[in-house]
Every structure is written in structure tokens, then in C-alpha cells.
Amino acid sequence: VKAGIIRKGTETSLKVNGVMLIWDKKTTVFIKLTPDYKGKVCGLCGNFDDKSNNDFTTRSGLQETNALKFGNSWKQSSMCPDVTQEIKPCDVKPHRKSWAEKECSIIQSEVFKICHSKVDPVPFYEACVHDACSCDSGGDCECFCSAVAAYAQECTKAQACVFWRTPDICPIFCDYYNPRNECDWHYEPCGSNVTTCRMINNVSTNFSVPYLEGNKPLPFLYFISCNCAQVSFN
């Protein structure tokens, strides 16, 4: 089985048999399928038919509205007990709630104003608070940063690029990669087109690589190494 690897921005992607896994090396994993899988898959991630209203289809093929019943239907082993109560991290760790709400408010703030009319911020804010409460301590920001990055990614897909990271909020230090007195590496919040070795060699592929934020330039690997262009500053 041939496997393609693409390293772009802060993410590493693995493509095998029409399935692409994108991992940010932290807390986020994206699953991307080629179009020929549409309506032919099932499970916790839905059936990939572009209809969100039937994503809660149980293993037996029934439509479910209760998230717990839906999740329980897809458990790997019948020996595992059913989950009967939703765990709410902010209730379990109430000392985290005010911190989570304060930090996650960036999603509903002026910072993301250009995106609010294109991508509803409310469910992303609620998910952010939920995830931020799940972290162990106030200094552990991975859950918070991943949640905000998820909203920023949807904004980018909706053509609303947002420069939201700062030295104090989920920074990405690209300068680390620069040799002394050089500025080849820079941060791109909204990503750019990926040129893979397959594209350079005119090999057809029905996979599109999403725009991903992160450090540029990085080597894009797709069976063999390719180099990307440098950036100059005037």
C-alpha cells in the first residue's frame, strides 16, 4: 500500500487509499475522504453524504437524536458499559469555568468580527468552553488553542481569514527555524496552496489539501521531498 505524507504548516498529513488524516501534533485530528467515499461510510463521524441531519445514524441504521445513545451504538466491544450521563467538564472542574469563558470569548469578539456572519461562532464558543474546562490547569492552553484554531479554520474555508494569534494568545514562534540574521521562516495564519511532488510531476490526484496555518516554508513530502520558495522582507 502506497502512503503519501505531506508536512504543511504545523500539521502532518497521511494519505492511504483515499483517506487522509491530518494531525497538528497536539490535540486535533482531521479526517478527509475522496469523493468516491460519499455515502459509503458510517460511524461516529457520519456517512459523508453532505447531510448533517442524518449523521446520528446508529450501528443498526436507526436515526437517533440522543448523542449518548448514538455513541453507545458504535462502541467497539459489547463488554464495555454504556455511557449513561454526559460528563460536563465545567461542572467537574468549576474553578476552570470563568477562565475558560474569558479566554474563549475571543471567538465572539471583534477579533473574529469578519467571520461571524459567515460561520456561526456560538457552537464554537460553547465547544471551546467545554474543551478548555477539560484541561488540567490554567497554564495548559492546548485545549483552548485547538478550539479557537478550529473556528479560525472554518473562517478560512469561508474566505474570512483572521489574524488571531499573538505573542500572548496561542503563539507560534516561527523565528525558531530561522538561521542567525536570516528571515526565511514566517507565520501564515490562513495557509496557502500546497504544491506536492505529484502535482509537479503531473500525476493526477483527486485529493485537495486544505489551507493550513503554520510556519512557512516547510518541506512538503509526497513520496519524495520538495522544497518551497523563500519569503523576502523589504
GROMACS .gro file of C-alpha atoms in nm:
model
  234
    1VAL     CA    1   0.000   0.000   0.000
    2LYS     CA    2   0.143   0.338  -0.102
    3ALA     CA    3   0.126   0.607   0.160
    4GLY     CA    4   0.167   0.978   0.092
    5ILE     CA    5   0.298   1.214   0.359
    6ILE     CA    6   0.255   1.591   0.349
    7ARG     CA    7   0.407   1.819   0.609
    8LYS     CA    8   0.247   2.162   0.585
    9GLY     CA    9   0.233   2.436   0.842
   10THR     CA   10   0.203   2.286   1.188
   11GLU     CA   11   0.026   1.976   1.054
   12THR     CA   12   0.135   1.637   0.928
   13SER     CA   13  -0.093   1.453   0.686
   14LEU     CA   14  -0.102   1.086   0.594
   15LYS     CA   15  -0.291   0.966   0.286
   16VAL     CA   16  -0.371   0.597   0.231
   17ASN     CA   17  -0.630   0.455  -0.011
   18GLY     CA   18  -0.831   0.775  -0.044
   19VAL     CA   19  -0.830   0.854   0.327
   20MET     CA   20  -0.630   1.148   0.460
   21LEU     CA   21  -0.554   1.201   0.829
   22ILE     CA   22  -0.433   1.548   0.929
   23TRP     CA   23  -0.276   1.582   1.273
   24ASP     CA   24  -0.147   1.903   1.432
   25LYS     CA   25   0.088   1.702   1.654
   26LYS     CA   26  -0.118   1.811   1.953
   27THR     CA   27  -0.491   1.766   2.017
   28THR     CA   28  -0.655   1.787   1.674
   29VAL     CA   29  -0.711   1.523   1.404
   30PHE     CA   30  -0.899   1.586   1.077
   31ILE     CA   31  -1.026   1.303   0.855
   32LYS     CA   32  -1.065   1.383   0.485
   33LEU     CA   33  -1.204   1.140   0.225
   34THR     CA   34  -1.201   1.139  -0.154
   35PRO     CA   35  -1.542   1.194  -0.322
   36ASP     CA   36  -1.586   0.827  -0.412
   37TYR     CA   37  -1.646   0.754  -0.043
   38LYS     CA   38  -1.958   0.976  -0.032
   39GLY     CA   39  -2.247   0.793   0.135
   40LYS     CA   40  -2.038   0.477   0.168
   41VAL     CA   41  -1.903   0.517   0.518
   42CYS     CA   42  -2.064   0.512   0.863
   43GLY     CA   43  -1.974   0.560   1.226
   44LEU     CA   44  -1.916   0.838   1.475
   45CYS     CA   45  -1.812   1.081   1.200
   46GLY     CA   46  -2.130   1.031   0.995
   47ASN     CA   47  -2.181   0.892   0.646
   48PHE     CA   48  -2.022   1.168   0.435
   49ASP     CA   49  -2.332   1.242   0.227
   50ASP     CA   50  -2.327   1.620   0.289
   51LYS     CA   51  -2.642   1.595   0.504
   52SER     CA   52  -2.585   1.674   0.870
   53ASN     CA   53  -2.938   1.577   0.976
   54ASN     CA   54  -2.866   1.203   0.943
   55ASP     CA   55  -2.520   1.190   1.096
   56PHE     CA   56  -2.656   1.037   1.418
   57THR     CA   57  -2.726   0.704   1.248
   58THR     CA   58  -2.670   0.412   1.484
   59ARG     CA   59  -2.489   0.090   1.405
   60SER     CA   60  -2.829  -0.072   1.338
   61GLY     CA   61  -2.921   0.201   1.086
   62LEU     CA   62  -3.170   0.391   1.305
   63GLN     CA   63  -3.182   0.770   1.328
   64GLU     CA   64  -3.105   0.886   1.683
   65THR     CA   65  -3.134   1.230   1.843
   66ASN     CA   66  -2.964   1.143   2.169
   67ALA     CA   67  -2.586   1.175   2.145
   68LEU     CA   68  -2.521   0.919   2.419
   69LYS     CA   69  -2.739   0.651   2.258
   70PHE     CA   70  -2.577   0.722   1.923
   71GLY     CA   71  -2.227   0.697   2.068
   72ASN     CA   72  -2.307   0.381   2.264
   73SER     CA   73  -2.427   0.208   1.948
   74TRP     CA   74  -2.078   0.238   1.798
   75LYS     CA   75  -1.876   0.113   2.095
   76GLN     CA   76  -1.609  -0.135   1.995
   77SER     CA   77  -1.695  -0.408   2.244
   78SER     CA   78  -2.028  -0.512   2.392
   79MET     CA   79  -1.836  -0.577   2.713
   80CYS     CA   80  -1.794  -0.201   2.759
   81PRO     CA   81  -2.071  -0.046   2.970
   82ASP     CA   82  -2.295   0.217   2.813
   83VAL     CA   83  -2.233   0.581   2.895
   84THR     CA   84  -2.547   0.695   3.074
   85GLN     CA   85  -2.460   1.051   3.175
   86GLU     CA   86  -2.293   1.331   2.982
   87ILE     CA   87  -1.978   1.449   3.152
   88LYS     CA   88  -1.966   1.829   3.167
   89PRO     CA   89  -1.607   1.936   3.236
   90CYS     CA   90  -1.704   2.279   3.369
   91ASP     CA   91  -1.921   2.111   3.634
   92VAL     CA   92  -1.646   1.868   3.726
   93LYS     CA   93  -1.386   2.149   3.740
   94PRO     CA   94  -1.585   2.462   3.832
   95HIS     CA   95  -1.263   2.652   3.905
   96ARG     CA   96  -1.188   2.634   3.531
   97LYS     CA   97  -1.517   2.779   3.410
   98SER     CA   98  -1.453   3.152   3.447
   99TRP     CA   99  -1.107   3.116   3.291
  100ALA     CA  100  -1.247   2.913   3.002
  101GLU     CA  101  -1.530   3.160   2.934
  102LYS     CA  102  -1.292   3.456   2.945
  103GLU     CA  103  -1.035   3.301   2.710
  104CYS     CA  104  -1.291   3.156   2.468
  105SER     CA  105  -1.472   3.490   2.439
  106ILE     CA  106  -1.219   3.578   2.168
  107ILE     CA  107  -1.434   3.372   1.930
  108GLN     CA  108  -1.728   3.609   1.980
  109SER     CA  109  -1.514   3.922   1.998
  110GLU     CA  110  -1.413   4.188   1.744
  111VAL     CA  111  -1.113   3.974   1.654
  112PHE     CA  112  -1.336   3.738   1.454
  113LYS     CA  113  -1.592   4.000   1.350
  114ILE     CA  114  -1.541   3.949   0.975
  115CYS     CA  115  -1.626   3.581   1.017
  116HIS     CA  116  -1.934   3.599   1.239
  117SER     CA  117  -2.177   3.647   0.950
  118LYS     CA  118  -2.024   3.355   0.761
  119VAL     CA  119  -1.966   3.099   1.036
  120ASP     CA  120  -2.186   3.096   1.348
  121PRO     CA  121  -1.950   3.149   1.643
  122VAL     CA  122  -2.189   3.022   1.915
  123PRO     CA  123  -2.135   2.644   1.880
  124PHE     CA  124  -1.759   2.700   1.853
  125TYR     CA  125  -1.760   2.918   2.165
  126GLU     CA  126  -1.955   2.654   2.356
  127ALA     CA  127  -1.720   2.381   2.236
  128CYS     CA  128  -1.424   2.596   2.335
  129VAL     CA  129  -1.552   2.644   2.691
  130HIS     CA  130  -1.623   2.271   2.716
  131ASP     CA  131  -1.274   2.179   2.594
  132ALA     CA  132  -1.092   2.448   2.794
  133CYS     CA  133  -1.254   2.323   3.113
  134SER     CA  134  -1.120   1.977   3.029
  135CYS     CA  135  -0.760   2.092   3.060
  136ASP     CA  136  -0.583   2.028   3.386
  137SER     CA  137  -0.460   2.373   3.485
  138GLY     CA  138  -0.481   2.738   3.386
  139GLY     CA  139  -0.142   2.724   3.218
  140ASP     CA  140  -0.238   2.433   2.996
  141CYS     CA  141  -0.378   2.607   2.690
  142GLU     CA  142  -0.368   2.329   2.431
  143CYS     CA  143  -0.742   2.256   2.452
  144PHE     CA  144  -0.827   2.626   2.430
  145CYS     CA  145  -0.590   2.692   2.141
  146SER     CA  146  -0.714   2.392   1.944
  147ALA     CA  147  -1.076   2.502   1.990
  148VAL     CA  148  -1.010   2.857   1.866
  149ALA     CA  149  -0.797   2.723   1.580
  150ALA     CA  150  -1.093   2.506   1.474
  151TYR     CA  151  -1.311   2.816   1.438
  152ALA     CA  152  -1.033   3.003   1.258
  153GLN     CA  153  -1.003   2.711   1.015
  154GLU     CA  154  -1.375   2.726   0.933
  155CYS     CA  155  -1.342   3.102   0.885
  156THR     CA  156  -1.057   3.048   0.641
  157LYS     CA  157  -1.270   2.798   0.447
  158ALA     CA  158  -1.544   3.066   0.433
  159GLN     CA  159  -1.297   3.319   0.289
  160ALA     CA  160  -1.267   3.513   0.615
  161CYS     CA  161  -0.902   3.498   0.715
  162VAL     CA  162  -0.843   3.608   1.075
  163PHE     CA  163  -0.509   3.703   1.229
  164TRP     CA  164  -0.592   3.590   1.581
  165ARG     CA  165  -0.269   3.455   1.728
  166THR     CA  166  -0.047   3.693   1.925
  167PRO     CA  167   0.266   3.653   2.140
  168ASP     CA  168   0.026   3.615   2.435
  169ILE     CA  169  -0.252   3.409   2.273
  170CYS     CA  170  -0.154   3.068   2.135
  171PRO     CA  171   0.169   3.191   1.972
  172ILE     CA  172   0.356   3.005   1.700
  173PHE     CA  173   0.720   3.104   1.707
  174CYS     CA  174   0.843   3.071   1.351
  175ASP     CA  175   1.165   3.260   1.428
  176TYR     CA  176   1.294   2.945   1.592
  177TYR     CA  177   1.354   2.798   1.247
  178ASN     CA  178   1.550   3.096   1.114
  179PRO     CA  179   1.930   3.077   1.095
  180ARG     CA  180   2.112   3.367   1.257
  181ASN     CA  181   2.047   3.700   1.081
  182GLU     CA  182   1.805   3.540   0.834
  183CYS     CA  183   1.426   3.572   0.799
  184ASP     CA  184   1.329   3.285   0.571
  185TRP     CA  185   1.062   3.145   0.801
  186HIS     CA  186   0.737   3.328   0.867
  187TYR     CA  187   0.392   3.255   1.003
  188GLU     CA  188   0.087   3.233   0.775
  189PRO     CA  189  -0.245   3.230   0.964
  190CYS     CA  190  -0.453   3.134   0.662
  191GLY     CA  191  -0.227   2.892   0.484
  192SER     CA  192  -0.150   2.876   0.115
  193ASN     CA  193  -0.177   2.637  -0.177
  194VAL     CA  194   0.020   2.318  -0.137
  195THR     CA  195   0.240   2.202  -0.422
  196THR     CA  196   0.309   1.833  -0.388
  197CYS     CA  197   0.557   1.629  -0.585
  198ARG     CA  198   0.267   1.457  -0.761
  199MET     CA  199   0.147   1.793  -0.890
  200ILE     CA  200   0.496   1.890  -1.005
  201ASN     CA  201   0.527   1.564  -1.196
  202ASN     CA  202   0.173   1.594  -1.342
  203VAL     CA  203   0.045   1.284  -1.162
  204SER     CA  204  -0.333   1.307  -1.124
  205THR     CA  205  -0.490   1.301  -0.779
  206ASN     CA  206  -0.845   1.363  -0.660
  207PHE     CA  207  -0.725   1.486  -0.322
  208SER     CA  208  -0.723   1.852  -0.232
  209VAL     CA  209  -0.513   1.959   0.063
  210PRO     CA  210  -0.688   2.215   0.286
  211TYR     CA  211  -0.536   2.552   0.367
  212LEU     CA  212  -0.350   2.510   0.694
  213GLU     CA  213  -0.192   2.772   0.915
  214GLY     CA  214   0.163   2.747   1.038
  215ASN     CA  215   0.530   2.803   0.969
  216LYS     CA  216   0.645   2.858   0.610
  217PRO     CA  217   0.843   2.744   0.426
  218LEU     CA  218   0.840   2.376   0.515
  219PRO     CA  219   0.930   2.077   0.300
  220PHE     CA  220   0.620   1.916   0.151
  221LEU     CA  221   0.675   1.543   0.131
  222TYR     CA  222   0.473   1.331  -0.107
  223PHE     CA  223   0.673   1.016  -0.181
  224ILE     CA  224   0.979   1.238  -0.240
  225SER     CA  225   1.092   1.570  -0.093
  226CYS     CA  226   1.004   1.906  -0.249
  227ASN     CA  227   1.123   2.249  -0.146
  228CYS     CA  228   0.909   2.560  -0.130
  229ALA     CA  229   1.002   2.918  -0.205
  230GLN     CA  230   1.159   3.158   0.040
  231VAL     CA  231   0.995   3.476   0.156
  232SER     CA  232   1.180   3.806   0.138
  233PHE     CA  233   1.111   4.111   0.354
  234ASN     CA  234   1.176   4.464   0.229
   0.00000   0.00000   0.00000
